XYZ file of C-alpha atoms in Angstrom:
526
model
C 81.176 203.380 54.010
C 80.834 206.418 52.156
C 79.493 209.825 53.087
C 79.492 213.415 50.973
C 79.013 216.643 52.141
C 76.972 219.357 50.232
C 78.385 217.408 46.775
C 77.578 219.351 43.753
C 78.409 219.302 40.310
C 77.833 221.655 37.200
C 78.166 221.668 34.051
C 78.675 225.252 31.744
C 77.013 226.796 35.172
C 74.220 224.615 35.310
C 73.594 222.568 38.790
C 73.378 218.580 37.562
C 72.388 218.069 41.267
C 73.562 220.128 44.452
C 74.744 220.124 47.749
C 73.754 216.017 48.263
C 74.485 214.988 51.731
C 74.382 211.062 51.586
C 75.447 208.010 53.437
C 75.633 205.022 52.340
C 76.738 202.298 54.965
C 78.296 198.995 55.357
C 76.831 195.818 53.840
C 73.774 198.184 52.725
C 71.735 198.318 49.271
C 71.105 201.869 49.066
C 68.705 202.543 46.319
C 68.733 205.776 44.472
C 65.871 206.748 41.945
C 64.311 210.278 40.107
C 63.420 210.860 36.715
C 65.630 211.093 34.061
C 68.437 214.354 34.049
C 67.609 214.237 37.629
C 71.214 214.140 38.605
C 71.592 210.346 39.708
C 74.229 208.968 37.168
C 76.124 211.641 37.516
C 76.370 211.324 41.228
C 77.833 208.306 40.960
C 80.122 208.986 38.254
C 81.544 211.950 40.399
C 81.427 208.998 43.156
C 83.900 206.827 40.875
C 86.177 209.604 39.431
C 85.116 209.847 35.942
C 87.008 211.602 33.400
C 84.602 213.872 31.932
C 83.533 215.277 35.559
C 87.627 216.367 35.851
C 87.443 217.614 32.331
C 84.734 219.618 32.810
C 85.464 221.486 36.128
C 85.095 218.791 39.045
C 82.725 219.219 41.656
C 82.310 220.837 45.057
C 82.002 219.746 48.474
C 83.611 216.908 50.226
C 83.352 212.527 49.684
C 84.488 210.868 52.475
C 85.208 206.967 51.765
C 85.609 204.212 54.697
C 86.320 207.067 57.269
C 88.814 209.319 55.242
C 88.220 212.142 52.771
C 88.965 211.039 49.408
C 91.490 212.923 47.221
C 91.647 211.357 44.234
C 90.862 212.324 40.701
C 91.204 208.765 38.432
C 89.132 206.161 38.140
C 92.025 203.528 38.180
C 92.576 205.015 41.785
C 88.872 204.480 42.460
C 89.233 200.917 41.697
C 92.321 200.687 43.830
C 90.557 201.617 46.908
C 87.541 199.063 46.755
C 85.204 200.609 44.115
C 83.471 198.515 41.300
C 80.270 200.369 38.633
C 78.588 198.511 35.789
C 77.140 201.293 33.622
C 74.068 201.955 32.090
C 75.507 201.781 28.945
C 77.761 198.673 28.050
C 81.328 199.298 29.025
C 83.052 196.153 27.279
C 85.493 195.900 24.927
C 84.116 194.108 21.931
C 87.288 192.802 20.458
C 88.567 190.865 23.683
C 87.082 187.587 24.352
C 85.064 187.035 27.552
C 87.477 186.071 30.052
C 89.688 189.263 29.222
C 86.569 191.395 29.624
C 86.276 190.170 33.075
C 89.694 190.053 34.085
C 90.869 193.842 32.436
C 90.994 195.708 35.648
C 92.443 192.651 37.564
C 95.255 190.805 35.076
C 97.002 187.777 36.325
C 100.844 188.105 35.484
C 103.710 185.723 34.765
C 106.508 186.445 36.238
C 107.617 188.811 39.340
C 107.715 192.571 39.990
C 109.180 194.613 42.604
C 110.679 198.141 42.131
C 113.120 197.230 39.632
C 110.733 195.473 37.615
C 108.071 197.105 35.991
C 104.716 195.101 35.069
C 105.486 196.401 32.214
C 107.797 193.875 31.890
C 105.480 191.007 32.580
C 102.852 189.089 30.582
C 99.627 188.545 31.056
C 98.547 184.762 32.083
C 95.946 183.972 30.170
C 95.185 180.418 31.684
C 94.282 182.005 34.869
C 92.720 184.679 34.146
C 90.206 181.885 32.308
C 90.408 179.692 35.108
C 89.360 183.005 37.143
C 86.721 184.273 35.382
C 84.813 180.710 34.562
C 85.170 180.507 38.335
C 83.024 183.428 39.045
C 80.503 183.232 36.472
C 80.316 179.439 37.528
C 79.369 181.055 41.241
C 77.100 183.628 39.669
C 75.069 180.503 37.889
C 75.953 181.854 34.547
C 76.952 179.073 31.823
C 79.210 180.666 28.776
C 82.557 179.718 27.287
C 84.924 182.237 28.459
C 86.808 182.141 25.439
C 84.741 183.374 23.185
C 84.041 186.802 21.268
C 81.634 189.133 22.902
C 80.292 189.982 19.697
C 77.409 187.060 19.543
C 76.188 187.776 22.594
C 73.128 188.572 23.927
C 72.145 191.753 26.489
C 72.005 190.397 29.323
C 74.732 187.951 29.409
C 76.744 191.169 28.713
C 75.472 192.581 32.007
C 76.385 189.332 33.905
C 80.032 189.762 32.183
C 79.697 193.729 33.546
C 79.114 192.576 37.244
C 81.538 189.292 37.081
C 84.301 191.819 35.872
C 83.747 194.206 38.945
C 83.906 190.969 40.985
C 86.993 189.938 40.078
C 88.534 193.078 41.834
C 89.163 191.034 45.439
C 89.674 194.289 47.159
C 85.459 195.237 45.654
C 84.212 197.358 48.686
C 81.801 199.228 46.915
C 79.994 198.579 43.980
C 77.591 201.414 42.091
C 74.978 200.309 39.766
C 73.380 202.113 37.379
C 70.449 200.635 35.637
C 71.810 197.006 35.377
C 68.297 195.299 34.758
C 66.908 197.483 32.283
C 67.947 195.395 29.669
C 67.074 192.069 31.355
C 63.987 189.934 30.900
C 62.146 189.099 33.985
C 64.012 185.539 34.523
C 67.251 187.379 33.885
C 66.571 189.993 36.521
C 65.622 187.266 39.275
C 69.395 185.699 38.483
C 70.676 189.465 39.122
C 68.540 189.740 42.130
C 70.386 186.621 44.117
C 73.696 187.900 42.691
C 73.278 191.146 44.402
C 71.810 189.730 47.586
C 74.965 187.203 47.596
C 77.433 190.586 47.456
C 75.756 192.078 50.641
C 75.740 188.703 52.571
C 79.627 189.235 51.732
C 79.985 192.706 53.101
C 80.070 194.833 50.087
C 78.101 197.955 50.042
C 75.852 198.687 46.949
C 74.291 201.876 45.538
C 71.568 200.565 42.891
C 70.102 203.369 40.277
C 66.709 201.706 38.673
C 63.540 202.708 37.354
C 61.638 199.727 38.064
C 60.958 200.120 41.465
C 59.582 197.054 42.427
C 63.123 196.003 42.190
C 64.449 198.984 44.010
C 61.182 198.166 47.143
C 62.478 194.066 46.748
C 66.502 194.532 47.164
C 67.134 198.195 48.913
C 67.723 198.910 52.475
C 66.898 202.238 51.973
C 65.925 204.905 49.189
C 67.131 208.103 48.163
C 65.179 210.302 46.023
C 66.353 212.778 43.707
C 64.461 215.467 41.803
C 65.603 217.866 39.274
C 69.331 217.767 41.232
C 68.102 218.132 45.195
C 67.387 215.156 47.375
C 63.823 215.481 48.138
C 62.924 212.237 49.929
C 64.554 209.690 52.204
C 62.659 206.148 52.909
C 64.062 203.132 55.214
C 62.748 199.703 54.233
C 60.146 199.821 56.631
C 58.646 203.121 54.964
C 58.722 201.810 51.058
C 55.620 203.162 49.491
C 55.996 202.386 45.784
C 53.035 204.837 44.817
C 54.391 207.181 47.077
C 58.423 207.148 46.164
C 56.962 207.230 42.445
C 55.088 210.997 43.458
C 58.550 212.303 44.938
C 60.503 211.526 42.086
C 58.151 212.716 39.214
C 55.952 215.756 42.015
C 53.112 214.269 40.876
C 50.894 211.179 39.742
C 51.682 209.264 36.775
C 48.635 208.242 34.682
C 48.997 205.123 32.629
C 49.231 205.036 28.611
C 46.498 202.683 27.251
C 45.470 202.599 24.065
C 40.995 202.842 24.096
C 41.062 202.312 20.315
C 42.066 198.953 19.779
C 40.340 197.939 16.609
C 39.818 194.282 15.189
C 42.932 193.886 13.361
C 41.989 190.813 11.353
C 39.486 193.158 8.985
C 43.031 195.205 8.232
C 44.595 195.392 4.974
C 48.338 194.051 5.075
C 50.802 196.783 4.858
C 53.729 194.636 5.455
C 54.268 191.188 4.767
C 57.472 189.042 5.756
C 57.641 185.974 3.700
C 60.087 183.060 4.801
C 62.568 185.503 6.121
C 65.978 184.539 8.169
C 68.698 186.776 9.340
C 72.067 185.372 8.457
C 74.817 186.677 10.979
C 78.217 184.625 10.632
C 76.917 181.948 8.480
C 73.893 181.415 11.777
C 70.335 182.121 10.981
C 69.591 184.859 14.235
C 65.527 184.332 13.166
C 64.425 181.944 10.709
C 62.006 181.316 8.403
C 59.586 184.278 9.854
C 56.057 184.701 8.053
C 54.428 187.430 9.602
C 51.788 189.895 8.350
C 52.020 193.555 9.508
C 48.076 194.903 9.499
C 47.857 198.745 8.347
C 46.959 201.129 11.394
C 47.758 198.527 14.232
C 49.832 198.513 17.279
C 51.736 195.425 17.016
C 53.830 193.994 19.606
C 56.403 191.640 19.315
C 58.408 189.960 22.492
C 61.027 187.040 23.391
C 63.541 186.544 26.214
C 66.490 187.855 25.181
C 68.630 186.599 22.579
C 65.594 184.759 21.326
C 64.821 187.382 18.336
C 61.941 190.130 18.983
C 64.635 193.492 18.839
C 65.979 191.223 15.129
C 62.631 192.126 12.784
C 63.568 195.781 12.768
C 67.105 195.121 11.192
C 65.542 192.841 8.639
C 63.105 195.556 7.570
C 65.847 198.145 7.346
C 68.067 196.256 5.376
C 70.921 196.457 8.447
C 71.460 192.416 8.630
C 72.117 190.135 5.671
C 68.180 188.597 4.594
C 67.076 186.150 3.329
C 63.610 186.040 1.920
C 61.111 188.176 1.082
C 59.886 191.664 2.377
C 56.397 193.051 0.850
C 55.680 196.784 1.861
C 52.178 197.885 0.128
C 52.696 195.016 -2.304
C 55.621 195.702 -3.833
C 59.492 193.482 -2.745
C 61.335 196.194 -0.681
C 64.653 196.392 -1.139
C 66.252 195.944 1.887
C 69.646 197.095 0.428
C 69.280 200.871 0.613
C 67.961 201.603 3.702
C 67.886 205.461 2.445
C 65.287 204.436 0.080
C 63.307 202.196 2.862
C 63.311 205.477 4.983
C 61.981 207.433 2.185
C 58.813 205.174 1.449
C 57.654 205.805 4.721
C 59.257 202.689 7.058
C 61.438 204.359 10.252
C 63.388 202.486 12.942
C 64.326 203.177 16.417
C 66.467 200.727 17.367
C 67.268 199.365 21.076
C 71.314 199.892 21.015
C 70.786 203.865 20.872
C 74.449 204.684 21.753
C 75.598 202.506 18.332
C 72.578 202.818 16.210
C 70.643 205.935 17.396
C 72.253 208.853 17.824
C 75.066 210.938 16.768
C 77.261 211.702 19.949
C 78.985 214.566 19.070
C 76.144 216.505 17.438
C 74.199 218.521 19.421
C 69.826 217.849 20.455
C 68.452 220.128 17.685
C 70.838 217.924 14.672
C 69.954 214.656 16.367
C 66.005 215.486 16.267
C 66.365 217.079 12.529
C 68.694 214.631 11.042
C 66.699 211.690 9.305
C 63.849 214.227 8.477
C 66.023 216.771 6.998
C 68.160 213.979 5.071
C 66.296 211.181 4.145
C 62.762 212.683 3.627
C 64.138 216.309 2.647
C 61.909 218.504 5.909
C 63.346 221.572 6.476
C 65.068 222.875 3.350
C 63.830 225.991 2.172
C 63.974 224.384 -1.486
C 63.595 220.322 -1.138
C 63.678 219.717 -4.852
C 67.611 221.028 -4.493
C 68.191 218.700 -1.667
C 72.153 218.704 -0.546
C 72.444 222.283 -1.917
C 69.147 223.500 -0.284
C 69.527 226.150 2.487
C 68.375 225.003 5.622
C 65.140 226.337 7.366
C 66.408 227.531 10.030
C 63.140 228.982 11.797
C 61.012 225.947 11.146
C 64.183 223.671 12.662
C 64.002 226.090 15.745
C 59.921 226.039 16.004
C 60.255 221.957 16.064
C 63.207 221.104 17.835
C 61.711 223.566 20.414
C 58.304 222.003 20.245
C 60.000 218.285 21.108
C 62.065 219.350 23.891
C 58.933 220.476 25.503
C 56.253 217.417 24.321
C 58.983 215.102 24.801
C 60.517 216.450 28.498
C 64.045 216.714 27.510
C 66.236 217.801 30.028
C 68.683 218.995 28.252
C 70.810 223.121 29.112
C 69.789 224.175 25.438
C 69.001 222.512 22.189
C 72.839 223.109 21.551
C 73.698 220.361 24.077
C 75.744 217.888 23.090
C 74.027 214.238 22.745
C 76.458 212.562 24.902
C 76.573 214.804 27.743
C 72.665 213.985 28.076
C 71.194 211.013 30.269
C 70.696 207.883 28.850
C 66.680 208.301 29.218
C 66.728 211.674 27.531
C 68.972 210.135 24.539
C 66.130 207.722 24.205
C 63.485 210.604 23.764
C 65.108 212.540 21.230
C 65.638 209.071 19.614
C 61.985 208.683 19.767
C 61.506 212.382 18.347
C 63.779 212.096 15.692
C 61.640 209.478 14.139
C 57.903 210.840 14.768
C 58.924 213.816 13.064
C 59.703 212.165 9.916
C 55.994 211.243 9.686
C 56.480 207.291 9.207
C 53.841 205.170 8.022
C 55.248 202.394 9.624
C 57.542 202.773 12.927
C 59.320 200.167 14.459
C 60.526 200.965 17.816
C 62.706 198.689 20.004
C 62.881 198.493 23.654
C 61.629 201.927 23.637
C 61.123 202.572 27.420
C 64.433 200.603 28.220
C 66.420 203.081 30.798
C 63.378 205.541 31.136
C 61.747 207.112 34.221
C 58.085 206.450 35.022
C 56.670 209.530 33.532
C 58.659 209.539 30.964
C 57.683 206.082 30.013
C 53.909 207.274 30.092
C 55.067 210.351 27.647
C 56.594 207.918 25.293
C 53.591 205.058 25.031
C 50.982 207.845 25.016
C 52.907 209.715 22.027
C 52.849 205.632 20.267
C 49.195 205.812 20.845
C 48.429 209.029 19.873
C 50.271 208.767 16.439
C 48.749 205.572 16.024
C 44.930 206.997 16.379
C 45.738 210.507 15.107
C 47.694 209.727 12.032
C 46.909 206.338 11.325
C 50.760 205.297 11.792
C 51.384 201.455 11.968
C 53.438 200.848 15.056
C 55.776 197.323 15.401
C 57.070 197.698 19.312
C 59.559 195.211 20.194
C 59.613 195.372 23.932
C 60.517 192.338 26.918
C 57.868 194.914 28.882
C 54.669 192.634 28.820
C 52.532 194.759 31.149
C 53.297 197.886 28.510
C 53.026 195.636 25.549
C 49.243 194.680 26.904
C 48.419 198.186 27.483
C 49.180 199.497 24.269
C 49.280 196.627 21.207
C 46.468 195.383 19.413
C 48.000 191.864 19.575
C 51.198 190.834 20.514
C 53.718 188.296 18.664
C 55.744 186.091 20.769
C 59.373 184.794 19.599
C 61.332 181.688 21.283
C 64.543 180.546 19.430
C 64.333 182.377 16.316
C 61.020 181.746 15.360
C 57.649 182.950 16.099
C 56.011 180.928 18.656
C 52.867 181.998 19.562
C 50.633 185.236 19.312
C 48.361 186.615 21.947
C 45.442 189.186 23.063
C 46.028 191.718 25.164
C 43.562 189.757 27.335
C 45.529 186.681 27.501
C 46.654 186.399 31.526
C 50.624 187.492 32.557
C 50.752 183.230 32.825
C 49.671 182.415 29.042
C 52.725 185.053 28.162
C 55.292 183.989 31.020
C 54.905 180.299 29.092
C 54.816 181.040 25.480
C 57.978 183.430 26.078
C 60.094 179.714 27.756
C 58.665 177.847 24.838
C 55.960 176.305 26.289
C 52.437 175.702 25.561
C 49.252 177.191 26.921
C 46.815 174.314 28.015
C 43.479 174.802 26.675
C 40.443 173.986 28.931
C 37.701 173.192 28.023
């Protein structure tokens, strides 16, 4: 279906990938794996004729699509050929309803068009679009009102809407999936797997990029491994070996981070308390009557199914959402209306939505790493007391940024490269680096390893454990990755329908966790 011949792409003289010879067969699911910055997503962008590829000098080599050399240069033409793509970061229009998003590339029109009457003179058949969208979602097993807005939907539903948009193209032959399960919990991932397998049965060819190697080995017929822009290995189904693939990706064996210094958290004093806290959004309670004690120096985990509230606690504390109830920090009520003062006091957050809330996309790596520490805490100023009137300490900034790039393995051409140009995983590492250099007393991290390769995941988890052990930083980690929470947390709060459902130990088995996140009580045995 797709064949590439010596395909290469460079940015500013540096190759994202070079001389890639790749085959995608008809009706095949082909996995592509590799560390962050290895060239995977850029490879898909070239195949899909992303606009930025052509704005940065195009590409070298040939792409053969369905037997013919591809000579197009727009995504619109790629869609018309029969390609579709689900992006790592959502490509949805929030101001439009669900049906309009699903049918955006395949609208139904009222009227008729010919050579004399252009489609510009027709109008969209909204009712037929809604019928089509509802039918597609029904076939996928997703229950949602297609007339409703995207604004209040959880990330898993948005991901399914992205897939539905591509399925809506009746000419679909090839589907590119770039980290589609990064924001999904296990239950939603199972639904996704069924959908993808059904697409394969219909003869659609799929390229699937994921850092979750268990999903790769379950779904794919073949796997290609990228490392530093080169194809270093290729495996057929009967050759799959997760450990071997992981070593090929990184070039060495990866050790898992473990918190071996867990304390009896019940003996510690509270550093932060939530008393009857609720988040109100458009007159609806996102989380309701939360009472939570966060102990000084602990690593506290919070988990739930998507949309049940585990990532919302940090937004409440940081004052990003309207809050009812009291938040007490070091014995005093926190004024959540002044986020800058909250940061100054020692509470910092790494959000789960890195592009929307965590990055200055048009600024460079340096600015993104130092921004919070500089402007909220007065670090990197030659004369801190003058604040906005002070010169920046450029030597100290350079030393800190260079150390962060090395420590977190941030793949960038230079500290002056724009954040927008980096892979999602490297953008996430910048968010972590920026938070850590503020030297917080309480650090909230939401989905810190989402879309991160297996090596970088352990770097981030090791960083959190080290920060907690060496500096006594209290860490609150909201994540849907149960295994990671159990490895580094002192205790884990499980939320269900916006409320605290249970508090579990890292020693509790996976079945207990699965029951709790589904709102079911564990059966106690005598």
